[in-house]
Amino acid sequence: MIITREIDYALRILRHLQHGMASAAEIEKTQQVSADFSRKILRKLKKAGIVEAVRGSRGGYILSVPCDNLTLWDVKVALEPESMVNRCTCDDYVCENRDKSSCGVHRECCRIEALLKKEMKSSSLTEIFGL
């Protein structure tokens, strides 16, 4: 699955944050994302530099990068940096059966992954969210 539940929830969170800062509790309530899952996603988005955490009684989360400058690919990489198609497309993967350069399956997986990457980068989140 390319758009996992985690990516779907991250998109809900980002759609909510495009309107301004929000607490994790507010996001969980309005976006129907469990507390544990939303906090895990927010940590990953923070680590990737997509959101910032603001401390204090009026704190919460805010976008570090506007949705105009984010794509589905950015969200996917922030949450799931590994390959989408097959583990053999990962740079550090060593196939026990065949050299990558002579493997037709590897070439096809790389071709498909390149197409998916191109499509996932083709629209900003603002465009996707319909704003």
mmCIF file of N, CA and C in Angstrom:
data_model
loop_
_atom_site.group_PDB
_atom_site.id
_atom_site.type_symbol
_atom_site.label_atom_id
_atom_site.label_comp_id
_atom_site.label_asym_id
_atom_site.label_seq_id
_atom_site.Cartn_x
_atom_site.Cartn_y
_atom_site.Cartn_z
ATOM 1 N N MET A 1 0.843 -1.174 0.000
ATOM 2 C CA MET A 1 0.000 0.000 0.000
ATOM 3 C C MET A 1 0.891 1.241 0.000
ATOM 4 N N ILE A 2 0.611 2.161 -0.868
ATOM 5 C CA ILE A 2 1.438 3.356 -1.004
ATOM 6 C C ILE A 2 1.005 4.434 -0.007
ATOM 7 N N ILE A 3 -0.283 4.701 0.078
ATOM 8 C CA ILE A 3 -0.802 5.656 1.051
ATOM 9 C C ILE A 3 -1.288 4.846 2.249
ATOM 10 N N THR A 4 -0.412 4.688 3.220
ATOM 11 C CA THR A 4 -0.733 3.908 4.411
ATOM 12 C C THR A 4 -1.657 4.711 5.321
ATOM 13 N N ARG A 5 -2.149 4.057 6.334
ATOM 14 C CA ARG A 5 -2.997 4.742 7.314
ATOM 15 C C ARG A 5 -2.205 5.869 7.986
ATOM 16 N N GLU A 6 -0.926 5.618 8.254
ATOM 17 C CA GLU A 6 -0.094 6.642 8.890
ATOM 18 C C GLU A 6 0.036 7.881 7.996
ATOM 19 N N ILE A 7 0.232 7.683 6.708
ATOM 20 C CA ILE A 7 0.320 8.819 5.777
ATOM 21 C C ILE A 7 -1.032 9.524 5.688
ATOM 22 N N ASP A 8 -2.105 8.770 5.632
ATOM 23 C CA ASP A 8 -3.440 9.362 5.598
ATOM 24 C C ASP A 8 -3.674 10.245 6.828
ATOM 25 N N TYR A 9 -3.331 9.746 8.001
ATOM 26 C CA TYR A 9 -3.493 10.523 9.230
ATOM 27 C C TYR A 9 -2.582 11.754 9.227
ATOM 28 N N ALA A 10 -1.363 11.607 8.723
ATOM 29 C CA ALA A 10 -0.460 12.752 8.643
ATOM 30 C C ALA A 10 -1.054 13.836 7.745
ATOM 31 N N LEU A 11 -1.674 13.430 6.651
ATOM 32 C CA LEU A 11 -2.313 14.407 5.762
ATOM 33 C C LEU A 11 -3.460 15.116 6.471
ATOM 34 N N ARG A 12 -4.228 14.389 7.264
ATOM 35 C CA ARG A 12 -5.303 15.023 8.050
ATOM 36 C C ARG A 12 -4.730 16.046 9.020
ATOM 37 N N ILE A 13 -3.639 15.661 9.688
ATOM 38 C CA ILE A 13 -2.993 16.556 10.655
ATOM 39 C C ILE A 13 -2.481 17.811 9.950
ATOM 40 N N LEU A 14 -1.816 17.644 8.824
ATOM 41 C CA LEU A 14 -1.269 18.789 8.091
ATOM 42 C C LEU A 14 -2.383 19.676 7.546
ATOM 43 N N ARG A 15 -3.451 19.068 7.084
ATOM 44 C CA ARG A 15 -4.597 19.853 6.597
ATOM 45 C C ARG A 15 -5.137 20.721 7.731
ATOM 46 N N HIS A 16 -5.195 20.162 8.922
ATOM 47 C CA HIS A 16 -5.677 20.913 10.087
ATOM 48 C C HIS A 16 -4.702 22.043 10.440
ATOM 49 N N LEU A 17 -3.404 21.750 10.424
ATOM 50 C CA LEU A 17 -2.406 22.742 10.820
ATOM 51 C C LEU A 17 -2.232 23.873 9.815
ATOM 52 N N GLN A 18 -2.701 23.713 8.598
ATOM 53 C CA GLN A 18 -2.568 24.803 7.635
ATOM 54 C C GLN A 18 -3.393 26.016 8.050
ATOM 55 N N HIS A 19 -4.315 25.813 8.991
ATOM 56 C CA HIS A 19 -5.141 26.920 9.482
ATOM 57 C C HIS A 19 -4.541 27.575 10.719
ATOM 58 N N GLY A 20 -3.390 27.087 11.180
ATOM 59 C CA GLY A 20 -2.724 27.685 12.329
ATOM 60 C C GLY A 20 -2.376 26.655 13.382
ATOM 61 N N MET A 21 -1.804 27.136 14.464
ATOM 62 C CA MET A 21 -1.345 26.257 15.528
ATOM 63 C C MET A 21 -2.514 25.522 16.176
ATOM 64 N N ALA A 22 -2.236 24.267 16.567
ATOM 65 C CA ALA A 22 -3.252 23.458 17.240
ATOM 66 C C ALA A 22 -2.561 22.517 18.220
ATOM 67 N N SER A 23 -3.246 22.231 19.302
ATOM 68 C CA SER A 23 -2.719 21.271 20.271
ATOM 69 C C SER A 23 -2.917 19.861 19.730
ATOM 70 N N ALA A 24 -2.145 18.933 20.276
ATOM 71 C CA ALA A 24 -2.297 17.536 19.880
ATOM 72 C C ALA A 24 -3.708 17.059 20.207
ATOM 73 N N ALA A 25 -4.237 17.482 21.362
ATOM 74 C CA ALA A 25 -5.584 17.062 21.762
ATOM 75 C C ALA A 25 -6.640 17.565 20.771
ATOM 76 N N GLU A 26 -6.494 18.795 20.319
ATOM 77 C CA GLU A 26 -7.433 19.361 19.336
ATOM 78 C C GLU A 26 -7.366 18.584 18.027
ATOM 79 N N ILE A 27 -6.150 18.298 17.585
ATOM 80 C CA ILE A 27 -5.968 17.544 16.342
ATOM 81 C C ILE A 27 -6.601 16.160 16.469
ATOM 82 N N GLU A 28 -6.332 15.493 17.569
ATOM 83 C CA GLU A 28 -6.870 14.143 17.792
ATOM 84 C C GLU A 28 -8.393 14.152 17.730
ATOM 85 N N LYS A 29 -8.989 15.145 18.364
ATOM 86 C CA LYS A 29 -10.457 15.221 18.420
ATOM 87 C C LYS A 29 -11.064 15.538 17.056
ATOM 88 N N THR A 30 -10.535 16.549 16.392
ATOM 89 C CA THR A 30 -11.151 16.989 15.137
ATOM 90 C C THR A 30 -10.827 16.086 13.957
ATOM 91 N N GLN A 31 -9.692 15.403 14.011
ATOM 92 C CA GLN A 31 -9.278 14.569 12.883
ATOM 93 C C GLN A 31 -9.482 13.077 13.122
ATOM 94 N N GLN A 32 -10.051 12.723 14.254
ATOM 95 C CA GLN A 32 -10.319 11.326 14.603
ATOM 96 C C GLN A 32 -9.073 10.444 14.486
ATOM 97 N N VAL A 33 -7.991 10.920 15.106
ATOM 98 C CA VAL A 33 -6.727 10.182 15.141
ATOM 99 C C VAL A 33 -6.444 9.890 16.612
ATOM 100 N N SER A 34 -6.116 8.655 16.930
ATOM 101 C CA SER A 34 -5.849 8.302 18.326
ATOM 102 C C SER A 34 -4.666 9.098 18.868
ATOM 103 N N ALA A 35 -4.657 9.288 20.188
ATOM 104 C CA ALA A 35 -3.611 10.082 20.827
ATOM 105 C C ALA A 35 -2.223 9.510 20.551
ATOM 106 N N ASP A 36 -2.050 8.222 20.761
ATOM 107 C CA ASP A 36 -0.735 7.613 20.550
ATOM 108 C C ASP A 36 -0.281 7.755 19.108
ATOM 109 N N PHE A 37 -1.187 7.503 18.173
ATOM 110 C CA PHE A 37 -0.836 7.554 16.755
ATOM 111 C C PHE A 37 -0.526 8.988 16.322
ATOM 112 N N SER A 38 -1.333 9.948 16.759
ATOM 113 C CA SER A 38 -1.100 11.334 16.340
ATOM 114 C C SER A 38 0.223 11.848 16.893
ATOM 115 N N ARG A 39 0.542 11.502 18.118
ATOM 116 C CA ARG A 39 1.798 11.974 18.713
ATOM 117 C C ARG A 39 3.008 11.331 18.023
ATOM 118 N N LYS A 40 2.873 10.058 17.639
ATOM 119 C CA LYS A 40 3.941 9.384 16.896
ATOM 120 C C LYS A 40 4.160 10.080 15.545
ATOM 121 N N ILE A 41 3.073 10.392 14.864
ATOM 122 C CA ILE A 41 3.156 11.066 13.564
ATOM 123 C C ILE A 41 3.733 12.470 13.726
ATOM 124 N N LEU A 42 3.266 13.199 14.726
ATOM 125 C CA LEU A 42 3.770 14.553 14.956
ATOM 126 C C LEU A 42 5.270 14.541 15.269
ATOM 127 N N ARG A 43 5.737 13.537 16.007
ATOM 128 C CA ARG A 43 7.186 13.420 16.274
ATOM 129 C C ARG A 43 7.964 13.236 14.971
ATOM 130 N N LYS A 44 7.459 12.373 14.094
ATOM 131 C CA LYS A 44 8.135 12.145 12.813
ATOM 132 C C LYS A 44 8.111 13.403 11.946
ATOM 133 N N LEU A 45 6.980 14.092 11.915
ATOM 134 C CA LEU A 45 6.879 15.326 11.130
ATOM 135 C C LEU A 45 7.799 16.409 11.699
ATOM 136 N N LYS A 46 7.932 16.440 13.014
ATOM 137 C CA LYS A 46 8.844 17.396 13.657
ATOM 138 C C LYS A 46 10.292 17.057 13.307
ATOM 139 N N LYS A 47 10.642 15.792 13.398
ATOM 140 C CA LYS A 47 12.006 15.359 13.075
ATOM 141 C C LYS A 47 12.354 15.709 11.622
ATOM 142 N N ALA A 48 11.379 15.620 10.739
ATOM 143 C CA ALA A 48 11.595 15.937 9.320
ATOM 144 C C ALA A 48 11.588 17.441 9.051
ATOM 145 N N GLY A 49 11.289 18.252 10.075
ATOM 146 C CA GLY A 49 11.276 19.704 9.898
ATOM 147 C C GLY A 49 10.007 20.240 9.276
ATOM 148 N N ILE A 50 8.953 19.435 9.254
ATOM 149 C CA ILE A 50 7.692 19.862 8.637
ATOM 150 C C ILE A 50 6.825 20.625 9.636
ATOM 151 N N VAL A 51 6.872 20.234 10.904
ATOM 152 C CA VAL A 51 6.139 20.943 11.955
ATOM 153 C C VAL A 51 7.094 21.313 13.077
ATOM 154 N N GLU A 52 6.657 22.278 13.884
ATOM 155 C CA GLU A 52 7.385 22.680 15.089
ATOM 156 C C GLU A 52 6.466 22.497 16.275
ATOM 157 N N ALA A 53 7.050 22.155 17.404
ATOM 158 C CA ALA A 53 6.299 22.089 18.657
ATOM 159 C C ALA A 53 6.528 23.387 19.409
ATOM 160 N N VAL A 54 5.447 24.008 19.859
ATOM 161 C CA VAL A 54 5.523 25.243 20.631
ATOM 162 C C VAL A 54 5.114 24.897 22.056
ATOM 163 N N ARG A 55 6.010 25.138 22.992
ATOM 164 C CA ARG A 55 5.750 24.797 24.393
ATOM 165 C C ARG A 55 4.903 25.862 25.079
ATOM 166 N N GLY A 56 4.316 25.462 26.187
ATOM 167 C CA GLY A 56 3.570 26.406 27.008
ATOM 168 C C GLY A 56 2.089 26.111 27.018
ATOM 169 N N SER A 57 1.379 26.840 27.868
ATOM 170 C CA SER A 57 -0.055 26.602 28.019
ATOM 171 C C SER A 57 -0.835 26.914 26.744
ATOM 172 N N ARG A 58 -0.312 27.786 25.932
ATOM 173 C CA ARG A 58 -0.956 28.112 24.649
ATOM 174 C C ARG A 58 -0.215 27.478 23.483
ATOM 175 N N GLY A 59 0.603 26.501 23.784
ATOM 176 C CA GLY A 59 1.420 25.857 22.771
ATOM 177 C C GLY A 59 0.648 24.844 21.948
ATOM 178 N N GLY A 60 1.388 24.172 21.118
ATOM 179 C CA GLY A 60 0.810 23.162 20.241
ATOM 180 C C GLY A 60 1.780 22.888 19.108
ATOM 181 N N TYR A 61 1.231 22.605 17.969
ATOM 182 C CA TYR A 61 2.038 22.323 16.782
ATOM 183 C C TYR A 61 1.679 23.319 15.702
ATOM 184 N N ILE A 62 2.692 23.677 14.937
ATOM 185 C CA ILE A 62 2.510 24.628 13.847
ATOM 186 C C ILE A 62 3.371 24.169 12.669
ATOM 187 N N LEU A 63 2.940 24.483 11.479
ATOM 188 C CA LEU A 63 3.718 24.121 10.291
ATOM 189 C C LEU A 63 5.030 24.906 10.248
ATOM 190 N N SER A 64 6.108 24.214 9.935
ATOM 191 C CA SER A 64 7.402 24.864 9.684
ATOM 192 C C SER A 64 7.546 25.163 8.196
ATOM 193 N N VAL A 65 6.841 24.388 7.404
ATOM 194 C CA VAL A 65 6.885 24.509 5.944
ATOM 195 C C VAL A 65 5.438 24.690 5.475
ATOM 196 N N PRO A 66 5.159 25.713 4.686
ATOM 197 C CA PRO A 66 3.779 25.889 4.199
ATOM 198 C C PRO A 66 3.363 24.734 3.277
ATOM 199 N N CYS A 67 2.087 24.453 3.275
ATOM 200 C CA CYS A 67 1.563 23.359 2.437
ATOM 201 C C CYS A 67 1.823 23.597 0.953
ATOM 202 N N ASP A 68 2.028 24.853 0.563
ATOM 203 C CA ASP A 68 2.402 25.157 -0.831
ATOM 204 C C ASP A 68 3.725 24.504 -1.207
ATOM 205 N N ASN A 69 4.583 24.299 -0.207
ATOM 206 C CA ASN A 69 5.920 23.759 -0.448
ATOM 207 C C ASN A 69 6.055 22.294 -0.057
ATOM 208 N N LEU A 70 4.960 21.635 0.232
ATOM 209 C CA LEU A 70 4.980 20.222 0.606
ATOM 210 C C LEU A 70 4.211 19.400 -0.410
ATOM 211 N N THR A 71 4.688 18.172 -0.623
ATOM 212 C CA THR A 71 4.003 17.234 -1.517
ATOM 213 C C THR A 71 3.729 15.932 -0.774
ATOM 214 N N LEU A 72 2.956 15.074 -1.401
ATOM 215 C CA LEU A 72 2.739 13.735 -0.846
ATOM 216 C C LEU A 72 4.071 13.018 -0.640
ATOM 217 N N TRP A 73 5.010 13.235 -1.558
ATOM 218 C CA TRP A 73 6.308 12.593 -1.448
ATOM 219 C C TRP A 73 7.020 13.031 -0.165
ATOM 220 N N ASP A 74 6.967 14.314 0.160
ATOM 221 C CA ASP A 74 7.611 14.818 1.369
ATOM 222 C C ASP A 74 7.039 14.134 2.610
ATOM 223 N N VAL A 75 5.730 13.978 2.640
ATOM 224 C CA VAL A 75 5.077 13.338 3.779
ATOM 225 C C VAL A 75 5.455 11.867 3.840
ATOM 226 N N LYS A 76 5.443 11.207 2.704
ATOM 227 C CA LYS A 76 5.801 9.793 2.644
ATOM 228 C C LYS A 76 7.213 9.570 3.159
ATOM 229 N N VAL A 77 8.162 10.373 2.701
ATOM 230 C CA VAL A 77 9.560 10.219 3.105
ATOM 231 C C VAL A 77 9.735 10.524 4.597
ATOM 232 N N ALA A 78 8.997 11.506 5.105
ATOM 233 C CA ALA A 78 9.091 11.845 6.532
ATOM 234 C C ALA A 78 8.629 10.682 7.408
ATOM 235 N N LEU A 79 7.616 9.971 6.951
ATOM 236 C CA LEU A 79 7.036 8.906 7.770
ATOM 237 C C LEU A 79 7.589 7.530 7.457
ATOM 238 N N GLU A 80 7.836 7.281 6.187
ATOM 239 C CA GLU A 80 8.269 5.953 5.748
ATOM 240 C C GLU A 80 9.370 6.103 4.709
ATOM 241 N N PRO A 81 10.602 6.319 5.160
ATOM 242 C CA PRO A 81 11.677 6.594 4.196
ATOM 243 C C PRO A 81 12.074 5.409 3.323
ATOM 244 N N GLU A 82 11.641 4.229 3.668
ATOM 245 C CA GLU A 82 12.023 3.060 2.867
ATOM 246 C C GLU A 82 11.246 3.001 1.551
ATOM 247 N N SER A 83 11.652 2.088 0.719
ATOM 248 C CA SER A 83 11.067 1.916 -0.613
ATOM 249 C C SER A 83 9.570 1.628 -0.540
ATOM 250 N N MET A 84 8.872 2.027 -1.585
ATOM 251 C CA MET A 84 7.439 1.758 -1.676
ATOM 252 C C MET A 84 7.133 0.457 -2.395
ATOM 253 N N VAL A 85 7.981 0.086 -3.330
ATOM 254 C CA VAL A 85 7.655 -1.002 -4.249
ATOM 255 C C VAL A 85 8.251 -2.326 -3.796
ATOM 256 N N ASN A 86 9.546 -2.327 -3.570
ATOM 257 C CA ASN A 86 10.235 -3.567 -3.208
ATOM 258 C C ASN A 86 11.514 -3.185 -2.471
ATOM 259 N N ARG A 87 11.887 -3.955 -1.506
ATOM 260 C CA ARG A 87 13.084 -3.625 -0.730
ATOM 261 C C ARG A 87 14.337 -3.596 -1.598
ATOM 262 N N CYS A 88 14.307 -4.263 -2.744
ATOM 263 C CA CYS A 88 15.497 -4.278 -3.605
ATOM 264 C C CYS A 88 15.801 -2.916 -4.202
ATOM 265 N N THR A 89 14.866 -1.974 -4.149
ATOM 266 C CA THR A 89 15.141 -0.643 -4.688
ATOM 267 C C THR A 89 15.883 0.243 -3.685
ATOM 268 N N CYS A 90 16.019 -0.216 -2.457
ATOM 269 C CA CYS A 90 16.775 0.536 -1.448
ATOM 270 C C CYS A 90 18.269 0.457 -1.765
ATOM 271 N N ASP A 91 18.965 1.542 -1.562
ATOM 272 C CA ASP A 91 20.387 1.619 -1.906
ATOM 273 C C ASP A 91 21.239 0.574 -1.195
ATOM 274 N N ASP A 92 20.922 0.299 0.063
ATOM 275 C CA ASP A 92 21.767 -0.603 0.843
ATOM 276 C C ASP A 92 21.358 -2.075 0.752
ATOM 277 N N TYR A 93 20.351 -2.383 -0.051
ATOM 278 C CA TYR A 93 19.884 -3.769 -0.163
ATOM 279 C C TYR A 93 20.851 -4.598 -1.021
ATOM 280 N N VAL A 94 21.171 -5.772 -0.529
ATOM 281 C CA VAL A 94 22.013 -6.707 -1.270
ATOM 282 C C VAL A 94 21.173 -7.945 -1.564
ATOM 283 N N CYS A 95 20.922 -8.180 -2.832
ATOM 284 C CA CYS A 95 20.091 -9.314 -3.245
ATOM 285 C C CYS A 95 20.897 -10.604 -3.144
ATOM 286 N N GLU A 96 20.285 -11.601 -2.551
ATOM 287 C CA GLU A 96 20.964 -12.888 -2.409
ATOM 288 C C GLU A 96 20.857 -13.743 -3.673
ATOM 289 N N ASN A 97 20.039 -13.319 -4.611
ATOM 290 C CA ASN A 97 19.818 -14.115 -5.822
ATOM 291 C C ASN A 97 20.554 -13.611 -7.056
ATOM 292 N N ARG A 98 20.673 -12.299 -7.191
ATOM 293 C CA ARG A 98 21.152 -11.738 -8.443
ATOM 294 C C ARG A 98 21.748 -10.357 -8.254
ATOM 295 N N ASP A 99 22.653 -9.996 -9.092
ATOM 296 C CA ASP A 99 23.207 -8.649 -9.113
ATOM 297 C C ASP A 99 22.130 -7.693 -9.629
ATOM 298 N N LYS A 100 21.996 -6.536 -9.006
ATOM 299 C CA LYS A 100 20.957 -5.577 -9.395
ATOM 300 C C LYS A 100 21.026 -5.207 -10.876
ATOM 301 N N SER A 101 22.230 -5.092 -11.399
ATOM 302 C CA SER A 101 22.380 -4.641 -12.784
ATOM 303 C C SER A 101 21.853 -5.652 -13.800
ATOM 304 N N SER A 102 21.758 -6.921 -13.413
ATOM 305 C CA SER A 102 21.289 -7.938 -14.360
ATOM 306 C C SER A 102 19.874 -8.430 -14.046
ATOM 307 N N CYS A 103 19.216 -7.797 -13.106
ATOM 308 C CA CYS A 103 17.899 -8.287 -12.668
ATOM 309 C C CYS A 103 16.768 -7.463 -13.293
ATOM 310 N N GLY A 104 15.951 -8.117 -14.083
ATOM 311 C CA GLY A 104 14.810 -7.456 -14.707
ATOM 312 C C GLY A 104 13.762 -7.025 -13.700
ATOM 313 N N VAL A 105 13.583 -7.800 -12.634
ATOM 314 C CA VAL A 105 12.610 -7.442 -11.596
ATOM 315 C C VAL A 105 13.061 -6.151 -10.911
ATOM 316 N N HIS A 106 14.333 -6.064 -10.593
ATOM 317 C CA HIS A 106 14.871 -4.851 -9.962
ATOM 318 C C HIS A 106 14.670 -3.639 -10.870
ATOM 319 N N ARG A 107 14.994 -3.785 -12.144
ATOM 320 C CA ARG A 107 14.828 -2.667 -13.089
ATOM 321 C C ARG A 107 13.363 -2.223 -13.152
ATOM 322 N N GLU A 108 12.448 -3.170 -13.195
ATOM 323 C CA GLU A 108 11.024 -2.825 -13.276
ATOM 324 C C GLU A 108 10.548 -2.161 -11.987
ATOM 325 N N CYS A 109 10.976 -2.660 -10.848
ATOM 326 C CA CYS A 109 10.612 -2.034 -9.570
ATOM 327 C C CYS A 109 11.142 -0.613 -9.495
ATOM 328 N N CYS A 110 12.355 -0.392 -9.947
ATOM 329 C CA CYS A 110 12.932 0.961 -9.970
ATOM 330 C C CYS A 110 12.153 1.878 -10.909
ATOM 331 N N ARG A 111 11.741 1.367 -12.049
ATOM 332 C CA ARG A 111 10.964 2.164 -13.007
ATOM 333 C C ARG A 111 9.631 2.583 -12.393
ATOM 334 N N ILE A 112 8.953 1.627 -11.764
ATOM 335 C CA ILE A 112 7.654 1.908 -11.144
ATOM 336 C C ILE A 112 7.816 2.896 -9.995
ATOM 337 N N GLU A 113 8.837 2.691 -9.185
ATOM 338 C CA GLU A 113 9.056 3.600 -8.058
ATOM 339 C C GLU A 113 9.358 5.018 -8.545
ATOM 340 N N ALA A 114 10.120 5.157 -9.615
ATOM 341 C CA ALA A 114 10.417 6.480 -10.164
ATOM 342 C C ALA A 114 9.138 7.176 -10.639
ATOM 343 N N LEU A 115 8.243 6.421 -11.261
ATOM 344 C CA LEU A 115 6.967 6.993 -11.706
ATOM 345 C C LEU A 115 6.110 7.430 -10.517
ATOM 346 N N LEU A 116 6.047 6.586 -9.486
ATOM 347 C CA LEU A 116 5.285 6.935 -8.292
ATOM 348 C C LEU A 116 5.850 8.189 -7.630
ATOM 349 N N LYS A 117 7.155 8.242 -7.523
ATOM 350 C CA LYS A 117 7.811 9.405 -6.921
ATOM 351 C C LYS A 117 7.482 10.671 -7.706
ATOM 352 N N LYS A 118 7.570 10.590 -9.026
ATOM 353 C CA LYS A 118 7.271 11.744 -9.874
ATOM 354 C C LYS A 118 5.830 12.210 -9.657
ATOM 355 N N GLU A 119 4.897 11.286 -9.625
ATOM 356 C CA GLU A 119 3.490 11.641 -9.432
ATOM 357 C C GLU A 119 3.231 12.201 -8.036
ATOM 358 N N MET A 120 3.864 11.628 -7.025
ATOM 359 C CA MET A 120 3.665 12.096 -5.652
ATOM 360 C C MET A 120 4.275 13.478 -5.434
ATOM 361 N N LYS A 121 5.207 13.887 -6.289
ATOM 362 C CA LYS A 121 5.820 15.209 -6.203
ATOM 363 C C LYS A 121 5.113 16.230 -7.091
ATOM 364 N N SER A 122 4.134 15.811 -7.867
ATOM 365 C CA SER A 122 3.560 16.668 -8.899
ATOM 366 C C SER A 122 2.587 17.735 -8.396
ATOM 367 N N SER A 123 2.048 17.582 -7.199
ATOM 368 C CA SER A 123 1.087 18.559 -6.676
ATOM 369 C C SER A 123 1.441 18.912 -5.240
ATOM 370 N N SER A 124 1.257 20.179 -4.905
ATOM 371 C CA SER A 124 1.480 20.601 -3.519
ATOM 372 C C SER A 124 0.308 20.133 -2.659
ATOM 373 N N LEU A 125 0.534 20.099 -1.361
ATOM 374 C CA LEU A 125 -0.558 19.729 -0.461
ATOM 375 C C LEU A 125 -1.688 20.754 -0.534
ATOM 376 N N THR A 126 -1.353 22.013 -0.763
ATOM 377 C CA THR A 126 -2.401 23.032 -0.921
ATOM 378 C C THR A 126 -3.314 22.673 -2.086
ATOM 379 N N GLU A 127 -2.730 22.247 -3.195
ATOM 380 C CA GLU A 127 -3.527 21.847 -4.346
ATOM 381 C C GLU A 127 -4.369 20.610 -4.004
ATOM 382 N N ILE A 128 -3.765 19.669 -3.331
ATOM 383 C CA ILE A 128 -4.467 18.435 -2.976
ATOM 384 C C ILE A 128 -5.616 18.713 -2.008
ATOM 385 N N PHE A 129 -5.365 19.604 -1.052
ATOM 386 C CA PHE A 129 -6.399 19.949 -0.059
ATOM 387 C C PHE A 129 -7.494 20.823 -0.657
ATOM 388 N N GLY A 130 -7.260 21.315 -1.879
ATOM 389 C CA GLY A 130 -8.296 22.085 -2.582
ATOM 390 C C GLY A 130 -8.439 23.511 -2.115
ATOM 391 N N LEU A 131 -7.336 24.112 -1.714
ATOM 392 C CA LEU A 131 -7.407 25.504 -1.269
ATOM 393 C C LEU A 131 -6.831 26.440 -2.297
#
